[in-house]
Amino acid sequence: SQSPDMREAEMSMNAAARVRVMRLRRCPVSLPSVSNHEPAVLAAYNSTFVLTGGLGGLGLRAASLLSELGAARVILSSRSMQITRDGQGLQPQLEALLKLPRVRVQLIPAHLGDREDTQSLLLAAGRDLVCVLHAAGVLRDKLLRSVSAADLRAVSF
């Protein structure tokens, strides 16, 4: 058997030298169904979900899935509040989400690196908040020796 460092791309080790690895796997969950055979998801009904990076491809896809699973309210949050990638069909996806009758979709600007913005976002979400999904990201692929201070600022809070 190979040592963990030969098989895993990411690992962490705690103070007791216990190695942990990250795994994504499908978890079969049996969910109850509601009237008319609609899908149900645990805690989705009458619940609020906040999606940071909500106007990107991942955020809009997550919002669509949550609406299909019965979420009552989805808050899409973004620093710029603009869809920055033309040609990916994101604007029509957003428009379709905003027209859905079964879910309340809100757009709230927030920069999570700013304490006041974060507090305002969480206050707007209210007591029904059950999940914050961080779907924001900036891609700046470079070799480490080529990374500049401006590159670091672009991808950090």
PDB file of C-alpha atoms in Angstrom:
ATOM      1  CA  SER A   1       0.000   0.000   0.000  1.00  0.00           C
ATOM      2  CA  GLN A   2       1.253   3.476  -0.867  1.00  0.00           C
ATOM      3  CA  SER A   3       1.655   6.151   1.769  1.00  0.00           C
ATOM      4  CA  PRO A   4      -1.175   8.752   1.832  1.00  0.00           C
ATOM      5  CA  ASP A   5       1.010  11.469   0.309  1.00  0.00           C
ATOM      6  CA  MET A   6       1.456   9.373  -2.857  1.00  0.00           C
ATOM      7  CA  ARG A   7      -2.279   8.952  -3.442  1.00  0.00           C
ATOM      8  CA  GLU A   8      -3.831  12.229  -2.320  1.00  0.00           C
ATOM      9  CA  ALA A   9      -3.714  15.681  -3.862  1.00  0.00           C
ATOM     10  CA  GLU A  10      -4.701  17.459  -0.626  1.00  0.00           C
ATOM     11  CA  MET A  11      -4.159  16.454   2.970  1.00  0.00           C
ATOM     12  CA  SER A  12      -4.122  18.004   6.413  1.00  0.00           C
ATOM     13  CA  MET A  13      -2.522  16.818   9.596  1.00  0.00           C
ATOM     14  CA  ASN A  14      -3.633  17.734  13.099  1.00  0.00           C
ATOM     15  CA  ALA A  15      -1.484  18.112  16.213  1.00  0.00           C
ATOM     16  CA  ALA A  16      -1.836  14.398  16.972  1.00  0.00           C
ATOM     17  CA  ALA A  17      -0.358  13.627  13.518  1.00  0.00           C
ATOM     18  CA  ARG A  18      -3.681  12.286  12.270  1.00  0.00           C
ATOM     19  CA  VAL A  19      -3.837  12.641   8.496  1.00  0.00           C
ATOM     20  CA  ARG A  20      -7.110  13.701   6.926  1.00  0.00           C
ATOM     21  CA  VAL A  21      -7.973  13.773   3.251  1.00  0.00           C
ATOM     22  CA  MET A  22     -10.811  15.458   1.422  1.00  0.00           C
ATOM     23  CA  ARG A  23     -13.218  13.212  -0.463  1.00  0.00           C
ATOM     24  CA  LEU A  24     -16.217  14.045  -2.581  1.00  0.00           C
ATOM     25  CA  ARG A  25     -18.569  11.149  -2.969  1.00  0.00           C
ATOM     26  CA  ARG A  26     -22.204  10.547  -3.671  1.00  0.00           C
ATOM     27  CA  CYS A  27     -24.145  10.031  -0.465  1.00  0.00           C
ATOM     28  CA  PRO A  28     -27.401   8.167  -0.988  1.00  0.00           C
ATOM     29  CA  VAL A  29     -30.053   9.884   1.067  1.00  0.00           C
ATOM     30  CA  SER A  30     -33.659   8.848   1.208  1.00  0.00           C
ATOM     31  CA  LEU A  31     -35.797  11.981   1.288  1.00  0.00           C
ATOM     32  CA  PRO A  32     -39.530  12.045   1.902  1.00  0.00           C
ATOM     33  CA  SER A  33     -41.738  13.317  -0.872  1.00  0.00           C
ATOM     34  CA  VAL A  34     -44.489  15.847  -0.457  1.00  0.00           C
ATOM     35  CA  SER A  35     -47.928  16.075  -2.024  1.00  0.00           C
ATOM     36  CA  ASN A  36     -48.141  15.743  -5.806  1.00  0.00           C
ATOM     37  CA  HIS A  37     -44.866  13.770  -5.803  1.00  0.00           C
ATOM     38  CA  GLU A  38     -42.717  16.897  -5.722  1.00  0.00           C
ATOM     39  CA  PRO A  39     -39.117  16.497  -4.525  1.00  0.00           C
ATOM     40  CA  ALA A  40     -38.373  17.366  -0.942  1.00  0.00           C
ATOM     41  CA  VAL A  41     -35.121  18.325   0.668  1.00  0.00           C
ATOM     42  CA  LEU A  42     -34.384  18.377   4.352  1.00  0.00           C
ATOM     43  CA  ALA A  43     -34.890  21.911   5.781  1.00  0.00           C
ATOM     44  CA  ALA A  44     -35.462  23.521   2.373  1.00  0.00           C
ATOM     45  CA  TYR A  45     -39.087  24.449   2.901  1.00  0.00           C
ATOM     46  CA  ASN A  46     -39.511  27.890   4.410  1.00  0.00           C
ATOM     47  CA  SER A  47     -35.722  28.235   4.441  1.00  0.00           C
ATOM     48  CA  THR A  48     -33.274  30.766   3.043  1.00  0.00           C
ATOM     49  CA  PHE A  49     -30.054  29.985   1.195  1.00  0.00           C
ATOM     50  CA  VAL A  50     -27.295  32.537   0.522  1.00  0.00           C
ATOM     51  CA  LEU A  51     -25.061  31.981  -2.482  1.00  0.00           C
ATOM     52  CA  THR A  52     -21.934  34.130  -2.631  1.00  0.00           C
ATOM     53  CA  GLY A  53     -20.629  34.364  -6.150  1.00  0.00           C
ATOM     54  CA  GLY A  54     -24.301  33.983  -6.950  1.00  0.00           C
ATOM     55  CA  LEU A  55     -24.099  35.522 -10.416  1.00  0.00           C
ATOM     56  CA  GLY A  56     -21.437  33.123 -11.681  1.00  0.00           C
ATOM     57  CA  GLY A  57     -22.050  29.777 -13.328  1.00  0.00           C
ATOM     58  CA  LEU A  58     -21.751  27.763 -10.109  1.00  0.00           C
ATOM     59  CA  GLY A  59     -23.943  30.133  -8.120  1.00  0.00           C
ATOM     60  CA  LEU A  60     -26.716  30.224 -10.709  1.00  0.00           C
ATOM     61  CA  ARG A  61     -26.651  26.435 -11.118  1.00  0.00           C
ATOM     62  CA  ALA A  62     -26.867  25.972  -7.348  1.00  0.00           C
ATOM     63  CA  ALA A  63     -29.774  28.449  -7.179  1.00  0.00           C
ATOM     64  CA  SER A  64     -31.595  26.534  -9.895  1.00  0.00           C
ATOM     65  CA  LEU A  65     -31.115  23.226  -8.071  1.00  0.00           C
ATOM     66  CA  LEU A  66     -32.250  24.726  -4.760  1.00  0.00           C
ATOM     67  CA  SER A  67     -35.387  26.107  -6.381  1.00  0.00           C
ATOM     68  CA  GLU A  68     -36.151  22.670  -7.858  1.00  0.00           C
ATOM     69  CA  LEU A  69     -35.745  21.131  -4.402  1.00  0.00           C
ATOM     70  CA  GLY A  70     -38.231  23.485  -2.816  1.00  0.00           C
ATOM     71  CA  ALA A  71     -36.172  26.314  -1.322  1.00  0.00           C
ATOM     72  CA  ALA A  72     -38.412  29.183  -0.250  1.00  0.00           C
ATOM     73  CA  ARG A  73     -35.814  31.924  -0.715  1.00  0.00           C
ATOM     74  CA  VAL A  74     -32.436  32.169  -2.439  1.00  0.00           C
ATOM     75  CA  ILE A  75     -30.180  35.198  -2.066  1.00  0.00           C
ATOM     76  CA  LEU A  76     -27.638  35.669  -4.834  1.00  0.00           C
ATOM     77  CA  SER A  77     -24.768  37.807  -3.636  1.00  0.00           C
ATOM     78  CA  SER A  78     -21.841  39.227  -5.569  1.00  0.00           C
ATOM     79  CA  ARG A  79     -19.215  41.908  -5.131  1.00  0.00           C
ATOM     80  CA  SER A  80     -19.847  43.513  -8.527  1.00  0.00           C
ATOM     81  CA  MET A  81     -23.492  42.431  -9.019  1.00  0.00           C
ATOM     82  CA  GLN A  82     -22.647  41.941 -12.690  1.00  0.00           C
ATOM     83  CA  ILE A  83     -22.510  38.839 -14.816  1.00  0.00           C
ATOM     84  CA  THR A  84     -18.934  39.049 -16.037  1.00  0.00           C
ATOM     85  CA  ARG A  85     -18.772  36.139 -18.475  1.00  0.00           C
ATOM     86  CA  ASP A  86     -20.592  36.863 -21.726  1.00  0.00           C
ATOM     87  CA  GLY A  87     -21.491  33.977 -23.993  1.00  0.00           C
ATOM     88  CA  GLN A  88     -22.149  31.428 -21.235  1.00  0.00           C
ATOM     89  CA  GLY A  89     -25.904  31.969 -21.084  1.00  0.00           C
ATOM     90  CA  LEU A  90     -25.789  33.238 -17.507  1.00  0.00           C
ATOM     91  CA  GLN A  91     -28.044  36.267 -18.058  1.00  0.00           C
ATOM     92  CA  PRO A  92     -30.952  34.149 -19.359  1.00  0.00           C
ATOM     93  CA  GLN A  93     -30.441  31.746 -16.422  1.00  0.00           C
ATOM     94  CA  LEU A  94     -30.689  34.638 -13.973  1.00  0.00           C
ATOM     95  CA  GLU A  95     -33.791  36.029 -15.685  1.00  0.00           C
ATOM     96  CA  ALA A  96     -35.467  32.603 -15.552  1.00  0.00           C
ATOM     97  CA  LEU A  97     -34.683  32.276 -11.825  1.00  0.00           C
ATOM     98  CA  LEU A  98     -36.139  35.707 -11.086  1.00  0.00           C
ATOM     99  CA  LYS A  99     -39.418  34.694 -12.766  1.00  0.00           C
ATOM    100  CA  LEU A 100     -39.935  31.471 -10.818  1.00  0.00           C
ATOM    101  CA  PRO A 101     -43.168  31.655  -8.784  1.00  0.00           C
ATOM    102  CA  ARG A 102     -42.199  29.031  -6.191  1.00  0.00           C
ATOM    103  CA  VAL A 103     -39.005  30.646  -4.894  1.00  0.00           C
ATOM    104  CA  ARG A 104     -38.158  34.199  -3.909  1.00  0.00           C
ATOM    105  CA  VAL A 105     -34.819  35.106  -5.512  1.00  0.00           C
ATOM    106  CA  GLN A 106     -33.089  38.258  -4.262  1.00  0.00           C
ATOM    107  CA  LEU A 107     -29.938  40.005  -5.443  1.00  0.00           C
ATOM    108  CA  ILE A 108     -27.867  41.547  -2.647  1.00  0.00           C
ATOM    109  CA  PRO A 109     -24.426  43.095  -3.216  1.00  0.00           C
ATOM    110  CA  ALA A 110     -21.785  42.123  -0.655  1.00  0.00           C
ATOM    111  CA  HIS A 111     -18.030  41.785  -0.375  1.00  0.00           C
ATOM    112  CA  LEU A 112     -17.336  39.075   2.182  1.00  0.00           C
ATOM    113  CA  GLY A 113     -13.985  40.633   2.996  1.00  0.00           C
ATOM    114  CA  ASP A 114     -15.890  43.616   4.371  1.00  0.00           C
ATOM    115  CA  ARG A 115     -17.323  43.016   7.848  1.00  0.00           C
ATOM    116  CA  GLU A 116     -20.236  45.439   7.420  1.00  0.00           C
ATOM    117  CA  ASP A 117     -21.209  43.926   4.053  1.00  0.00           C
ATOM    118  CA  THR A 118     -21.145  40.443   5.552  1.00  0.00           C
ATOM    119  CA  GLN A 119     -23.237  41.486   8.546  1.00  0.00           C
ATOM    120  CA  SER A 120     -25.774  43.217   6.283  1.00  0.00           C
ATOM    121  CA  LEU A 121     -26.012  40.133   4.077  1.00  0.00           C
ATOM    122  CA  LEU A 122     -26.611  37.825   7.040  1.00  0.00           C
ATOM    123  CA  LEU A 123     -29.148  40.220   8.558  1.00  0.00           C
ATOM    124  CA  ALA A 124     -30.997  40.366   5.239  1.00  0.00           C
ATOM    125  CA  ALA A 125     -31.091  36.569   5.167  1.00  0.00           C
ATOM    126  CA  GLY A 126     -32.787  36.516   8.543  1.00  0.00           C
ATOM    127  CA  ARG A 127     -33.640  33.689  10.889  1.00  0.00           C
ATOM    128  CA  ASP A 128     -34.620  31.248   8.153  1.00  0.00           C
ATOM    129  CA  LEU A 129     -31.022  31.048   6.882  1.00  0.00           C
ATOM    130  CA  VAL A 130     -29.922  27.415   6.713  1.00  0.00           C
ATOM    131  CA  CYS A 131     -26.967  27.527   4.330  1.00  0.00           C
ATOM    132  CA  VAL A 132     -24.292  29.797   2.906  1.00  0.00           C
ATOM    133  CA  LEU A 133     -22.683  28.396  -0.225  1.00  0.00           C
ATOM    134  CA  HIS A 134     -19.473  30.132  -1.246  1.00  0.00           C
ATOM    135  CA  ALA A 135     -19.443  29.751  -5.032  1.00  0.00           C
ATOM    136  CA  ALA A 136     -17.249  32.777  -5.754  1.00  0.00           C
ATOM    137  CA  GLY A 137     -13.868  32.480  -7.317  1.00  0.00           C
ATOM    138  CA  VAL A 138     -11.296  34.220  -9.447  1.00  0.00           C
ATOM    139  CA  LEU A 139      -9.087  32.137 -11.689  1.00  0.00           C
ATOM    140  CA  ARG A 140      -5.477  33.294 -12.050  1.00  0.00           C
ATOM    141  CA  ASP A 141      -3.387  30.297 -13.053  1.00  0.00           C
ATOM    142  CA  LYS A 142       0.359  30.898 -12.783  1.00  0.00           C
ATOM    143  CA  LEU A 143       3.460  29.237 -11.509  1.00  0.00           C
ATOM    144  CA  LEU A 144       4.157  30.377  -7.972  1.00  0.00           C
ATOM    145  CA  ARG A 145       7.354  32.152  -8.976  1.00  0.00           C
ATOM    146  CA  SER A 146       5.334  34.216 -11.488  1.00  0.00           C
ATOM    147  CA  VAL A 147       2.640  35.414  -9.062  1.00  0.00           C
ATOM    148  CA  SER A 148       2.692  39.170  -8.491  1.00  0.00           C
ATOM    149  CA  ALA A 149       1.241  41.236  -5.661  1.00  0.00           C
ATOM    150  CA  ALA A 150      -1.534  42.357  -8.028  1.00  0.00           C
ATOM    151  CA  ASP A 151      -2.386  38.697  -8.742  1.00  0.00           C
ATOM    152  CA  LEU A 152      -2.685  38.015  -5.011  1.00  0.00           C
ATOM    153  CA  ARG A 153      -4.885  41.060  -4.460  1.00  0.00           C
ATOM    154  CA  ALA A 154      -7.190  39.963  -7.293  1.00  0.00           C
ATOM    155  CA  VAL A 155      -7.941  36.597  -5.679  1.00  0.00           C
ATOM    156  CA  SER A 156      -7.962  37.541  -1.998  1.00  0.00           C
ATOM    157  CA  PHE A 157     -10.295  39.439   0.268  1.00  0.00           C
TER     158      PHE A 157
END
